[in-house]
Amino acid sequence: MLQAYKFRAYPTHEQKLALAKSFGCCRWYWNYSLNLCQETYKSTGKGLSRSAIQGLLPDLKKEHPWLKEAYSQCLQVVALNLSTAYKNFFEGRAKLPRFKSKKGRQSITYPQNVKVEGDYVKLPGNVGKLSCRQHREFEGQIKSATVSLNPDGKYYVSLLVDDGQEQPIPSAEGKAIGIDLGLTHFAITSDGSKFDNPRHLAKHARNLKRKQKKLSRKQKGSNNRDKARKRVARVHHKIARCREDFLHKLSRKIVNDNQVIAVENLHVKGMVRNPKLAKAISDAGWGMFCTMLKYKAEREGKVYQEVDRFFPSSKTCHVCLNQVGNLPLDVRNWTCDVCNTEHDRDINAAINIRNEALRILELGTSSTAFGRGRKTSGKTSVLLDAVPVEQGSRLSIA
């Protein structure tokens, strides 16, 4: 299996200059190729293949000699990434590729000739040995290395490693759990456990507001404005890392304790269109949490099952399967009219999600019960080949 290990890097001043040149060359080549693809499509109705984009490099290097400052294979990867981005767009997995800015996150990928020597990662080209904090060891063949620069000024190196192990065959024999996601409580499980929503953005809102206000008062183009922008970026980075740490720990606990994990197939993109709940939903990170559950379960031979979003999990009594006609969101507890069972709305929904997932696994069909099954058009499941290993690490990626 392919696994990604992410480490904090500490380049020297000379290495920062070399990386900055490589970032600029790859970013310029991406924007040039993307613009050429768009112009070609407008004039001919057809796009450019990966080989056609890579074939532009020899003439471009003659016209722009500074392109030679970047490692040649890094530029080749840019063409590969652009062709992959268009493929994901046409297959409905991503949006249309966009132009890159020097103010955002910068990254380059070395597809070969990468070695690890002690606390250094040896990269080809002008960078050489890059010092990094390897907080955990790994075994396997290094496939590629990606060096990135975040807007807050921190460098990271991500190693893609093939450990030579085969993906285990999933098995549904064992304990099953249903998870209902929410905002007051982040996750409610079918066994009655409730996990509070940390609300990371609200905890840092005052600090973020203060730094954003200072940023807005700086003169555009000045060095002080650039320093203020990095301070704002550091706060956003802190919030993101706190969120990832919480989601990693919770998903790891759930996967370790259960064999079958069932969740709802939420339409988060549509839910964030609600202006009153958009910030809270985005801060919760439901999509990232489900992604973590999925790859961690599949890596250990466990089952991750999604239940259709239109399944009436909250309005159905899990005891007698009686379904109420109307159940507003402000009603958190209700009593079944048939069996007189008192239900906690969220726990009842989690139990129904678990039962529905087990029914799907047993019957081998994804159509929901009660004739309420619907197909979600344009949704394609994307599973990356590289999965991170997060145990004992606060710098792992997902």
Coordinates of C-alpha atoms in Angstrom, one line a residue, residues 82-387:
L82 CA -2.8 19.4 -15.0
S83 CA -3.9 16.5 -17.1
T84 CA -5.2 14.7 -14.0
A85 CA -7.0 17.8 -12.9
Y86 CA -8.8 18.0 -16.2
K87 CA -9.6 14.3 -16.0
N88 CA -11.1 14.7 -12.5
F89 CA -13.2 17.7 -13.8
F90 CA -14.7 15.8 -16.7
E91 CA -15.5 12.8 -14.5
G92 CA -17.3 15.0 -12.0
R93 CA -14.8 14.6 -9.1
A94 CA -13.5 18.2 -9.0
K95 CA -14.0 21.7 -10.3
L96 CA -12.3 23.2 -13.3
P97 CA -8.6 23.8 -12.8
R98 CA -7.7 27.3 -11.7
F99 CA -4.7 29.5 -12.0
K100 CA -2.2 29.5 -9.2
S101 CA -1.1 32.6 -7.2
K102 CA 2.2 33.2 -5.5
K103 CA 0.3 34.3 -2.3
G104 CA -1.2 30.9 -1.7
R105 CA 0.3 27.5 -0.8
Q106 CA 3.3 26.6 -3.0
S107 CA 4.4 23.1 -3.8
I108 CA 6.7 21.1 -6.0
T109 CA 7.0 17.3 -6.4
Y110 CA 10.1 15.3 -7.0
P111 CA 9.0 12.0 -8.6
Q112 CA 12.4 10.2 -8.3
N113 CA 15.9 10.2 -6.9
V114 CA 14.8 11.0 -3.4
K115 CA 16.7 9.5 -0.4
V116 CA 16.5 9.8 3.4
E117 CA 19.7 10.1 5.2
G118 CA 19.3 10.5 9.0
D119 CA 17.4 13.7 9.7
Y120 CA 17.8 14.9 6.1
V121 CA 15.9 14.3 2.9
K122 CA 18.2 14.4 -0.1
L123 CA 16.5 16.0 -3.0
P124 CA 17.8 16.2 -6.6
G125 CA 18.7 19.5 -8.2
N126 CA 19.9 22.6 -6.4
V127 CA 18.2 22.0 -3.1
G128 CA 20.4 19.1 -1.8
K129 CA 19.9 17.8 1.7
L130 CA 16.8 19.3 3.3
S131 CA 16.7 19.2 7.1
C132 CA 13.4 17.9 8.5
R133 CA 12.0 16.7 11.8
Q134 CA 11.3 13.0 11.3
H135 CA 9.1 12.3 14.3
R136 CA 8.5 8.7 13.3
E137 CA 10.2 6.0 11.2
F138 CA 8.9 4.3 8.1
E139 CA 9.9 1.4 6.0
G140 CA 9.4 0.9 2.2
Q141 CA 10.4 2.4 -1.1
I142 CA 10.1 6.2 -1.5
K143 CA 8.0 6.9 -4.6
S144 CA 8.0 10.7 -4.5
A145 CA 8.6 13.7 -2.3
T146 CA 6.5 16.9 -2.3
V147 CA 7.9 20.1 -0.7
S148 CA 5.3 22.7 0.2
L149 CA 5.3 26.2 1.6
N150 CA 2.2 27.2 3.6
P151 CA 1.0 30.9 3.6
D152 CA 2.2 31.2 7.2
G153 CA 5.8 30.6 6.1
K154 CA 6.3 27.0 7.3
Y155 CA 7.9 24.3 5.0
Y156 CA 6.8 20.7 4.9
V157 CA 8.0 17.7 3.0
S158 CA 5.6 14.8 2.3
L159 CA 7.1 11.4 1.3
L160 CA 5.0 8.9 -0.6
V161 CA 6.2 5.4 0.5
D162 CA 5.2 2.0 -0.8
D163 CA 5.4 -0.4 2.2
G164 CA 4.9 -3.5 0.0
Q165 CA 1.8 -4.7 1.9
E166 CA -1.5 -5.7 0.3
Q167 CA -4.8 -4.1 1.1
P168 CA -6.7 -6.4 3.5
I169 CA -10.0 -7.9 2.4
P170 CA -12.9 -6.1 4.3
S171 CA -15.0 -8.2 6.7
A172 CA -18.3 -7.2 8.3
E173 CA -18.0 -9.8 11.1
G174 CA -17.9 -7.8 14.4
K175 CA -19.4 -4.8 16.2
A176 CA -21.3 -2.3 14.1
I177 CA -21.9 1.3 15.0
G178 CA -24.0 4.1 13.4
I179 CA -23.0 7.7 13.6
D180 CA -25.3 10.7 13.3
L181 CA -23.4 14.0 12.7
G182 CA -24.6 17.3 14.1
L183 CA -23.6 20.8 15.3
T184 CA -24.5 20.8 19.0
H185 CA -22.9 17.4 19.4
F186 CA -20.4 16.7 16.6
A187 CA -21.1 13.0 16.6
I188 CA -23.8 10.8 18.2
T189 CA -23.3 7.0 18.1
S190 CA -25.8 4.2 18.2
D191 CA -24.5 3.0 21.5
G192 CA -25.5 6.3 23.2
S193 CA -22.2 8.2 23.1
K194 CA -22.2 11.9 22.3
F195 CA -19.1 13.8 21.4
D196 CA -19.3 17.6 21.8
N197 CA -18.5 19.9 18.9
P198 CA -15.2 21.7 19.8
R199 CA -16.1 24.8 17.7
H200 CA -12.4 25.6 16.9
L201 CA -13.2 28.7 14.8
A202 CA -15.3 30.3 17.6
K203 CA -12.4 29.7 20.1
H204 CA -10.0 31.6 17.9
A205 CA -12.5 34.2 16.5
R206 CA -11.3 37.0 18.7
N207 CA -7.7 36.6 17.9
L208 CA -8.5 36.2 14.2
K209 CA -10.7 39.3 14.2
R210 CA -7.9 41.4 15.8
K211 CA -5.3 40.3 13.3
Q212 CA -7.6 40.7 10.3
K213 CA -8.4 44.2 11.4
K214 CA -4.7 45.0 11.6
L215 CA -4.2 43.5 8.1
S216 CA -7.0 45.7 6.6
R217 CA -5.2 48.8 7.9
K218 CA -1.9 48.1 6.2
Q219 CA -0.9 49.7 3.0
K220 CA -1.2 47.4 0.0
G221 CA 2.1 46.2 -1.3
S222 CA 4.1 47.1 1.8
N223 CA 6.2 44.8 3.8
N224 CA 4.1 45.4 6.9
R225 CA 1.1 44.2 5.1
D226 CA 2.9 41.0 4.1
K227 CA 3.9 40.4 7.7
A228 CA 0.3 41.0 8.9
R229 CA -0.9 38.5 6.2
K230 CA 1.4 35.8 7.6
R231 CA 0.1 36.5 11.1
V232 CA -3.5 35.9 9.9
A233 CA -2.4 32.8 8.0
R234 CA -0.8 31.4 11.2
V235 CA -4.1 31.7 13.0
H236 CA -5.9 29.9 10.2
H237 CA -3.2 27.2 10.3
K238 CA -3.7 26.8 14.0
I239 CA -7.4 26.3 13.6
A240 CA -6.9 23.8 10.8
R241 CA -4.4 21.8 12.8
C242 CA -6.7 21.7 15.9
R243 CA -9.6 20.5 13.8
E244 CA -7.5 17.8 12.2
D245 CA -6.1 16.7 15.6
F246 CA -9.7 16.3 16.9
L247 CA -11.0 14.5 13.8
H248 CA -8.0 12.1 13.7
K249 CA -8.3 11.1 17.4
L250 CA -12.1 10.6 17.2
S251 CA -12.0 8.7 13.9
R252 CA -9.2 6.5 15.3
K253 CA -11.2 5.7 18.4
I254 CA -14.3 4.7 16.4
V255 CA -12.3 2.6 13.9
N256 CA -10.4 0.8 16.7
D257 CA -13.6 -0.1 18.6
N258 CA -15.8 -1.2 15.7
Q259 CA -15.8 -3.4 12.6
V260 CA -18.7 -1.8 10.7
I261 CA -19.0 2.0 10.6
A262 CA -22.2 3.5 9.2
V263 CA -22.7 7.2 8.4
E264 CA -25.1 9.3 6.4
N265 CA -24.2 10.4 2.9
L266 CA -24.5 14.1 3.7
H267 CA -24.7 16.8 1.0
V268 CA -22.4 19.2 2.7
K269 CA -21.9 21.4 -0.4
G270 CA -25.6 22.1 -0.5
M271 CA -26.0 22.5 3.3
V272 CA -23.4 25.3 3.4
R273 CA -25.6 27.4 1.2
N274 CA -27.6 28.2 4.3
P275 CA -26.2 31.5 5.3
K276 CA -27.1 31.0 9.0
L277 CA -25.3 27.6 9.3
A278 CA -22.6 27.9 6.7
K279 CA -19.8 28.9 9.1
A280 CA -20.7 26.3 11.7
I281 CA -21.0 23.5 9.2
S282 CA -17.7 24.4 7.5
D283 CA -16.0 24.5 10.9
A284 CA -17.2 21.1 11.9
G285 CA -15.4 19.3 9.1
W286 CA -17.9 16.5 8.4
G287 CA -16.5 15.7 5.0
M288 CA -13.0 15.4 6.4
F289 CA -14.2 13.2 9.2
C290 CA -16.0 10.8 6.9
T291 CA -12.9 10.6 4.7
M292 CA -10.7 9.7 7.7
L293 CA -13.2 7.0 8.8
K294 CA -13.2 5.6 5.3
Y295 CA -9.5 5.2 4.6
K296 CA -8.7 4.1 8.2
A297 CA -11.4 1.4 8.1
E298 CA -10.4 0.2 4.6
R299 CA -6.7 0.0 5.6
E300 CA -7.5 -2.3 8.5
G301 CA -10.0 -4.5 6.6
K302 CA -13.1 -3.0 8.2
V303 CA -16.3 -1.8 6.5
Y304 CA -17.3 1.8 6.0
Q305 CA -20.9 2.1 4.7
E306 CA -22.8 5.2 3.8
V307 CA -26.6 5.4 4.1
D308 CA -28.6 7.5 1.6
R309 CA -29.2 11.1 2.8
F310 CA -32.9 10.8 2.1
F311 CA -33.3 7.9 4.5
P312 CA -35.8 9.0 7.3
S313 CA -33.5 8.1 10.2
S314 CA -34.7 10.7 12.6
K315 CA -38.5 10.3 12.0
T316 CA -38.5 6.5 12.2
C317 CA -38.9 4.5 15.4
H318 CA -36.1 2.0 15.6
V319 CA -38.3 -0.3 17.8
C320 CA -41.5 -0.7 15.7
L321 CA -40.4 1.1 12.5
N322 CA -43.3 3.6 12.7
Q323 CA -42.6 6.8 10.8
V324 CA -44.0 10.1 12.0
G325 CA -45.2 12.6 9.4
N326 CA -43.4 15.7 10.6
L327 CA -40.5 16.3 13.0
P328 CA -39.1 19.8 13.2
L329 CA -35.5 20.4 14.1
D330 CA -36.3 22.0 17.4
V331 CA -37.9 18.8 18.6
R332 CA -35.0 16.8 20.2
N333 CA -37.1 14.2 22.0
W334 CA -40.3 12.5 20.8
T335 CA -42.5 9.6 21.7
C336 CA -43.7 7.0 19.3
D337 CA -47.5 6.8 18.9
V338 CA -47.5 3.1 18.3
C339 CA -45.2 1.5 20.9
N340 CA -44.9 4.6 23.2
T341 CA -41.1 4.5 23.2
E342 CA -39.4 7.7 24.1
H343 CA -36.6 8.6 21.7
D344 CA -33.7 10.9 21.8
R345 CA -33.8 12.2 18.3
D346 CA -30.0 11.9 17.6
I347 CA -29.5 8.5 19.2
N348 CA -32.6 7.1 17.4
A349 CA -31.2 8.4 14.1
A350 CA -27.8 6.8 14.8
I351 CA -29.5 3.4 15.5
N352 CA -31.5 3.6 12.3
I353 CA -28.4 4.4 10.3
R354 CA -26.7 1.4 11.8
N355 CA -29.6 -0.9 11.1
E356 CA -30.0 0.4 7.5
A357 CA -26.3 -0.1 6.8
L358 CA -26.4 -3.7 8.1
R359 CA -29.5 -4.3 5.9
I360 CA -27.6 -2.9 2.9
L361 CA -24.6 -5.1 3.6
E362 CA -26.8 -8.2 4.0
L363 CA -28.9 -7.7 1.0
G364 CA -26.2 -6.2 -1.2
T365 CA -28.3 -3.2 -2.4
S366 CA -28.0 0.4 -1.7
S367 CA -31.7 1.3 -2.1
T368 CA -33.0 2.6 1.2
A369 CA -35.9 1.1 3.0
F370 CA -39.5 2.4 2.9
G371 CA -39.2 3.0 -0.8
R372 CA -37.4 6.3 -0.2
G373 CA -34.2 5.5 -2.1
R374 CA -32.9 8.1 -4.6
K375 CA -29.9 8.2 -6.8
T376 CA -27.5 11.2 -6.3
S377 CA -26.5 12.4 -9.8
G378 CA -23.0 13.6 -10.4
K379 CA -21.5 12.1 -7.2
T380 CA -18.5 9.9 -7.7
S381 CA -16.6 8.3 -4.8
V382 CA -12.9 9.2 -4.9
L383 CA -10.4 7.0 -3.0
L384 CA -6.8 8.1 -3.3
D385 CA -4.1 5.5 -3.5
A386 CA -2.1 7.2 -0.8
V387 CA -3.4 7.0 2.7

